[in-house]
mmCIF file of C-alpha atoms in Angstrom:
data_model
loop_
_atom_site.group_PDB
_atom_site.id
_atom_site.type_symbol
_atom_site.label_atom_id
_atom_site.label_comp_id
_atom_site.label_asym_id
_atom_site.label_seq_id
_atom_site.Cartn_x
_atom_site.Cartn_y
_atom_site.Cartn_z
ATOM 1 C CA MET A 1 -35.395 1.328 -34.902
ATOM 2 C CA ASN A 2 -33.839 4.789 -34.808
ATOM 3 C CA THR A 3 -34.469 7.640 -37.224
ATOM 4 C CA ALA A 4 -31.778 6.315 -39.572
ATOM 5 C CA GLY A 5 -33.667 3.038 -39.898
ATOM 6 C CA LEU A 6 -30.951 1.054 -38.093
ATOM 7 C CA PRO A 7 -31.571 -1.369 -35.212
ATOM 8 C CA LEU A 8 -31.176 0.148 -31.770
ATOM 9 C CA PRO A 9 -28.275 -1.097 -29.618
ATOM 10 C CA THR A 10 -29.739 -3.695 -27.276
ATOM 11 C CA ARG A 11 -28.229 -2.236 -24.102
ATOM 12 C CA ASN A 12 -26.782 0.883 -22.602
ATOM 13 C CA PRO A 13 -23.197 -0.003 -21.554
ATOM 14 C CA PHE A 14 -23.229 2.782 -18.948
ATOM 15 C CA ALA A 15 -26.155 1.270 -17.021
ATOM 16 C CA THR A 16 -25.521 0.829 -13.304
ATOM 17 C CA ARG A 17 -25.174 -2.946 -13.558
ATOM 18 C CA TYR A 18 -22.138 -2.489 -15.829
ATOM 19 C CA VAL A 19 -20.378 0.340 -13.980
ATOM 20 C CA ARG A 20 -21.064 -0.465 -10.314
ATOM 21 C CA PRO A 21 -18.156 -1.523 -8.068
ATOM 22 C CA GLY A 22 -17.596 -5.229 -8.524
ATOM 23 C CA ALA A 23 -18.808 -5.193 -12.140
ATOM 24 C CA LEU A 24 -16.246 -2.633 -13.261
ATOM 25 C CA ARG A 25 -12.650 -3.326 -12.312
ATOM 26 C CA TYR A 26 -10.410 -0.591 -10.941
ATOM 27 C CA ARG A 27 -7.807 0.676 -13.408
ATOM 28 C CA PHE A 28 -4.497 1.955 -12.162
ATOM 29 C CA ALA A 29 -3.118 5.019 -13.913
ATOM 30 C CA ASP A 30 0.507 4.761 -12.771
ATOM 31 C CA GLY A 31 1.564 1.213 -13.570
ATOM 32 C CA GLN A 32 0.525 -0.247 -10.223
ATOM 33 C CA SER A 33 -1.392 -3.488 -10.045
ATOM 34 C CA LEU A 34 -3.845 -5.070 -7.655
ATOM 35 C CA GLY A 35 -1.051 -7.375 -6.529
ATOM 36 C CA ASP A 36 1.071 -4.352 -5.578
ATOM 37 C CA VAL A 37 -1.759 -2.955 -3.459
ATOM 38 C CA LEU A 38 -2.346 -6.318 -1.768
ATOM 39 C CA ALA A 39 1.358 -6.509 -0.934
ATOM 40 C CA GLU A 40 1.218 -3.008 0.563
ATOM 41 C CA LEU A 41 -1.896 -3.958 2.544
ATOM 42 C CA ALA A 42 0.026 -6.903 3.995
ATOM 43 C CA ARG A 43 2.868 -4.529 4.963
ATOM 44 C CA CYS A 44 0.249 -2.401 6.752
ATOM 45 C CA GLN A 45 -0.802 -5.550 8.664
ATOM 46 C CA TYR A 46 -4.164 -5.438 6.903
ATOM 47 C CA ARG A 47 -5.217 -2.172 8.557
ATOM 48 C CA ALA A 48 -5.373 0.708 6.100
ATOM 49 C CA ALA A 49 -7.460 3.327 4.300
ATOM 50 C CA ILE A 50 -8.094 4.102 0.641
ATOM 51 C CA VAL A 51 -8.338 7.892 0.444
ATOM 52 C CA GLY A 52 -9.739 10.091 -2.306
ATOM 53 C CA PRO A 53 -12.543 12.440 -3.374
ATOM 54 C CA HIS A 54 -16.093 11.551 -4.422
ATOM 55 C CA GLY A 55 -16.283 9.363 -7.509
ATOM 56 C CA ALA A 56 -12.550 8.690 -7.763
ATOM 57 C CA GLY A 57 -12.846 4.892 -7.710
ATOM 58 C CA LYS A 58 -12.447 4.094 -3.998
ATOM 59 C CA SER A 59 -15.458 1.782 -3.892
ATOM 60 C CA THR A 60 -14.388 0.037 -7.094
ATOM 61 C CA LEU A 61 -10.895 -0.612 -5.752
ATOM 62 C CA LEU A 62 -12.333 -1.777 -2.424
ATOM 63 C CA ALA A 63 -14.601 -4.265 -4.229
ATOM 64 C CA ASP A 64 -11.602 -5.673 -6.108
ATOM 65 C CA LEU A 65 -9.624 -6.022 -2.873
ATOM 66 C CA GLN A 66 -12.548 -7.669 -1.090
ATOM 67 C CA GLN A 67 -12.786 -10.306 -3.808
ATOM 68 C CA ALA A 68 -9.027 -10.864 -3.864
ATOM 69 C CA LEU A 69 -8.929 -11.292 -0.077
ATOM 70 C CA ALA A 70 -11.888 -13.693 -0.159
ATOM 71 C CA ASP A 71 -10.080 -15.694 -2.840
ATOM 72 C CA GLN A 72 -7.085 -15.918 -0.487
ATOM 73 C CA GLY A 73 -9.264 -17.435 2.238
ATOM 74 C CA TRP A 74 -10.128 -14.342 4.265
ATOM 75 C CA GLN A 75 -13.535 -13.861 5.794
ATOM 76 C CA VAL A 76 -14.605 -10.377 4.691
ATOM 77 C CA ILE A 77 -17.205 -8.557 6.810
ATOM 78 C CA ARG A 78 -18.508 -5.711 4.652
ATOM 79 C CA PHE A 79 -20.204 -2.436 5.542
ATOM 80 C CA GLU A 80 -21.338 0.274 3.140
ATOM 81 C CA LEU A 81 -22.257 3.611 4.695
ATOM 82 C CA HIS A 82 -24.175 6.480 3.134
ATOM 83 C CA ASP A 83 -24.664 10.180 3.887
ATOM 84 C CA GLY A 84 -25.636 10.761 7.485
ATOM 85 C CA GLN A 85 -25.049 7.156 8.594
ATOM 86 C CA ARG A 86 -23.070 7.860 11.743
ATOM 87 C CA ARG A 87 -22.839 4.305 13.084
ATOM 88 C CA LEU A 88 -22.456 0.802 11.725
ATOM 89 C CA PRO A 89 -25.572 -1.327 11.221
ATOM 90 C CA ALA A 90 -25.883 -4.615 13.064
ATOM 91 C CA TRP A 91 -22.890 -6.888 12.602
ATOM 92 C CA PRO A 92 -23.635 -9.923 10.438
ATOM 93 C CA GLU A 93 -23.376 -13.392 11.871
ATOM 94 C CA ALA A 94 -19.866 -14.642 11.218
ATOM 95 C CA SER A 95 -19.328 -18.259 10.275
ATOM 96 C CA ARG A 96 -15.607 -18.808 10.519
ATOM 97 C CA THR A 97 -13.053 -21.249 11.761
ATOM 98 C CA ALA A 98 -10.755 -20.265 14.599
ATOM 99 C CA ASP A 99 -7.748 -19.910 12.316
ATOM 100 C CA GLN A 100 -9.522 -18.132 9.457
ATOM 101 C CA PRO A 101 -8.226 -14.580 9.003
ATOM 102 C CA THR A 102 -10.944 -11.925 9.143
ATOM 103 C CA ILE A 103 -11.021 -8.392 7.809
ATOM 104 C CA VAL A 104 -13.729 -5.756 8.206
ATOM 105 C CA THR A 105 -14.238 -3.372 5.288
ATOM 106 C CA VAL A 106 -16.115 -0.074 5.535
ATOM 107 C CA ASP A 107 -16.991 1.906 2.422
ATOM 108 C CA GLY A 108 -17.666 5.472 3.587
ATOM 109 C CA TYR A 109 -15.721 5.402 6.853
ATOM 110 C CA GLU A 110 -15.812 9.214 7.111
ATOM 111 C CA GLN A 111 -19.567 8.967 7.803
ATOM 112 C CA LEU A 112 -18.933 7.423 11.224
ATOM 113 C CA SER A 113 -18.889 9.602 14.310
ATOM 114 C CA ARG A 114 -15.506 9.960 15.974
ATOM 115 C CA TRP A 115 -16.630 7.662 18.795
ATOM 116 C CA GLN A 116 -17.953 4.994 16.412
ATOM 117 C CA ALA A 117 -14.794 5.116 14.299
ATOM 118 C CA TRP A 118 -12.612 4.756 17.416
ATOM 119 C CA ARG A 119 -14.785 1.890 18.691
ATOM 120 C CA LEU A 120 -14.492 0.061 15.362
ATOM 121 C CA ARG A 121 -10.712 0.366 15.374
ATOM 122 C CA ARG A 122 -10.547 -0.857 18.966
ATOM 123 C CA ILE A 123 -12.871 -3.854 18.429
ATOM 124 C CA THR A 124 -11.013 -5.049 15.339
ATOM 125 C CA THR A 125 -7.649 -4.610 17.056
ATOM 126 C CA TYR A 126 -8.837 -6.549 20.117
ATOM 127 C CA ARG A 127 -10.110 -9.403 17.939
ATOM 128 C CA GLY A 128 -6.991 -9.448 15.786
ATOM 129 C CA TRP A 129 -8.969 -8.587 12.656
ATOM 130 C CA GLY A 130 -7.902 -6.503 9.715
ATOM 131 C CA LEU A 131 -9.655 -3.229 8.888
ATOM 132 C CA LEU A 132 -9.819 -1.723 5.412
ATOM 133 C CA VAL A 133 -11.817 1.458 4.799
ATOM 134 C CA THR A 134 -12.476 4.121 2.210
ATOM 135 C CA SER A 135 -12.494 7.765 3.223
ATOM 136 C CA HIS A 136 -12.538 11.224 1.694
ATOM 137 C CA HIS A 137 -9.764 12.328 4.026
ATOM 138 C CA GLU A 138 -6.855 10.965 6.039
ATOM 139 C CA THR A 139 -7.669 8.638 8.934
ATOM 140 C CA PRO A 140 -5.746 7.291 11.933
ATOM 141 C CA LEU A 141 -5.127 4.183 9.818
ATOM 142 C CA PRO A 142 -2.166 4.029 7.426
ATOM 143 C CA THR A 143 -3.086 5.257 3.957
ATOM 144 C CA LEU A 144 -2.971 2.321 1.566
ATOM 145 C CA LEU A 145 -3.479 4.410 -1.567
ATOM 146 C CA HIS A 146 -4.520 7.898 -2.578
ATOM 147 C CA VAL A 147 -6.897 7.594 -5.532
ATOM 148 C CA ALA A 148 -7.574 10.473 -7.885
ATOM 149 C CA PRO A 149 -9.822 10.768 -10.936
ATOM 150 C CA SER A 150 -8.069 10.464 -14.286
ATOM 151 C CA LEU A 151 -9.494 11.604 -17.609
ATOM 152 C CA LEU A 152 -7.363 9.124 -19.569
ATOM 153 C CA VAL A 153 -8.485 6.205 -17.419
ATOM 154 C CA THR A 154 -12.123 7.314 -17.655
ATOM 155 C CA GLN A 155 -11.869 7.526 -21.437
ATOM 156 C CA ALA A 156 -10.292 4.050 -21.575
ATOM 157 C CA LEU A 157 -13.111 2.672 -19.430
ATOM 158 C CA ALA A 158 -15.707 4.256 -21.724
ATOM 159 C CA VAL A 159 -14.061 2.605 -24.731
ATOM 160 C CA SER A 160 -13.988 -0.802 -23.026
ATOM 161 C CA LEU A 161 -17.629 -0.514 -21.946
ATOM 162 C CA GLN A 162 -18.667 0.115 -25.552
ATOM 163 C CA ALA A 163 -16.434 -2.636 -26.945
ATOM 164 C CA ASP A 164 -19.277 -5.106 -27.517
ATOM 165 C CA GLY A 165 -21.771 -2.612 -28.926
ATOM 166 C CA GLU A 166 -22.026 0.577 -30.920
ATOM 167 C CA ASN A 167 -19.529 3.299 -30.065
ATOM 168 C CA LEU A 168 -22.041 6.110 -29.809
ATOM 169 C CA LEU A 169 -19.855 8.216 -27.517
ATOM 170 C CA SER A 170 -16.459 9.651 -28.375
ATOM 171 C CA ALA A 171 -13.438 10.532 -26.263
ATOM 172 C CA THR A 172 -14.543 14.166 -26.561
ATOM 173 C CA ASP A 173 -17.960 13.299 -25.122
ATOM 174 C CA VAL A 174 -16.249 11.654 -22.170
ATOM 175 C CA GLU A 175 -13.915 14.613 -21.670
ATOM 176 C CA LYS A 176 -16.788 17.107 -21.628
ATOM 177 C CA ALA A 177 -18.765 15.063 -19.100
ATOM 178 C CA PHE A 178 -15.662 14.482 -16.967
ATOM 179 C CA HIS A 179 -14.914 18.208 -16.714
ATOM 180 C CA ARG A 180 -18.573 19.144 -16.270
ATOM 181 C CA HIS A 181 -18.691 16.925 -13.186
ATOM 182 C CA ALA A 182 -15.316 18.053 -11.830
ATOM 183 C CA GLY A 183 -13.656 14.673 -12.291
ATOM 184 C CA ASN A 184 -16.299 12.670 -10.440
ATOM 185 C CA VAL A 185 -16.198 9.432 -12.428
ATOM 186 C CA ARG A 186 -19.474 8.129 -10.980
ATOM 187 C CA GLU A 187 -21.332 11.276 -12.014
ATOM 188 C CA THR A 188 -19.542 11.215 -15.371
ATOM 189 C CA PHE A 189 -20.901 7.733 -16.071
ATOM 190 C CA PHE A 190 -24.412 8.844 -15.071
ATOM 191 C CA ALA A 191 -24.153 11.667 -17.603
ATOM 192 C CA LEU A 192 -22.773 9.338 -20.272
ATOM 193 C CA HIS A 193 -25.650 6.946 -19.637
ATOM 194 C CA SER A 194 -28.146 9.714 -20.430
ATOM 195 C CA LEU A 195 -26.218 10.875 -23.492
ATOM 196 C CA TYR A 196 -25.827 7.331 -24.811
ATOM 197 C CA GLU A 197 -29.552 6.700 -24.345
ATOM 198 C CA ARG A 198 -30.464 9.846 -26.294
ATOM 199 C CA ARG A 199 -28.200 8.858 -29.165
ATOM 200 C CA ARG A 200 -29.300 5.249 -29.018
ATOM 201 C CA ARG A 201 -32.900 6.315 -29.535
ATOM 202 C CA GLY A 202 -32.166 9.249 -31.834
#
């Protein structure tokens, strides 16, 4: 119970399990759709980069594309790189048929050294595989989409996350957190998680 004598909400809708890529779907701000992006990826011969700053939704969009490609019959070999990870970890064992299309995805491509990035592009080209990456800056690959943080989209996501519970946070709360974290949506959700928890218990 909170201080008003009301039952506490049973969950925090901004917990990581609700806002991580794959759980939260990417929202397009300009009328595009996932189908549009898939069509553009096909035009790029399945070799492209999603480019944008920290916390702009690159990983979320990549997760949506990975699932869509898997649903279309692609084998998706996934890598997720973090700060200071200058080379790819060991390649997973691939179980595929000879005619199954394969695409390698790398979240955090800018972490790779120049040599490792070149080697990855060469290996995937030699094998006839696609390559889809996220990066903070332009790459030698065609740019599939520039993603940028949007306050309106972030506010809409916050509303949808609270749809099944108590709306303890307002659009103004979201706006303040968004600007405090310079448009980094990931950091904004971390801040909203803390604020929601304080209000949930207060």
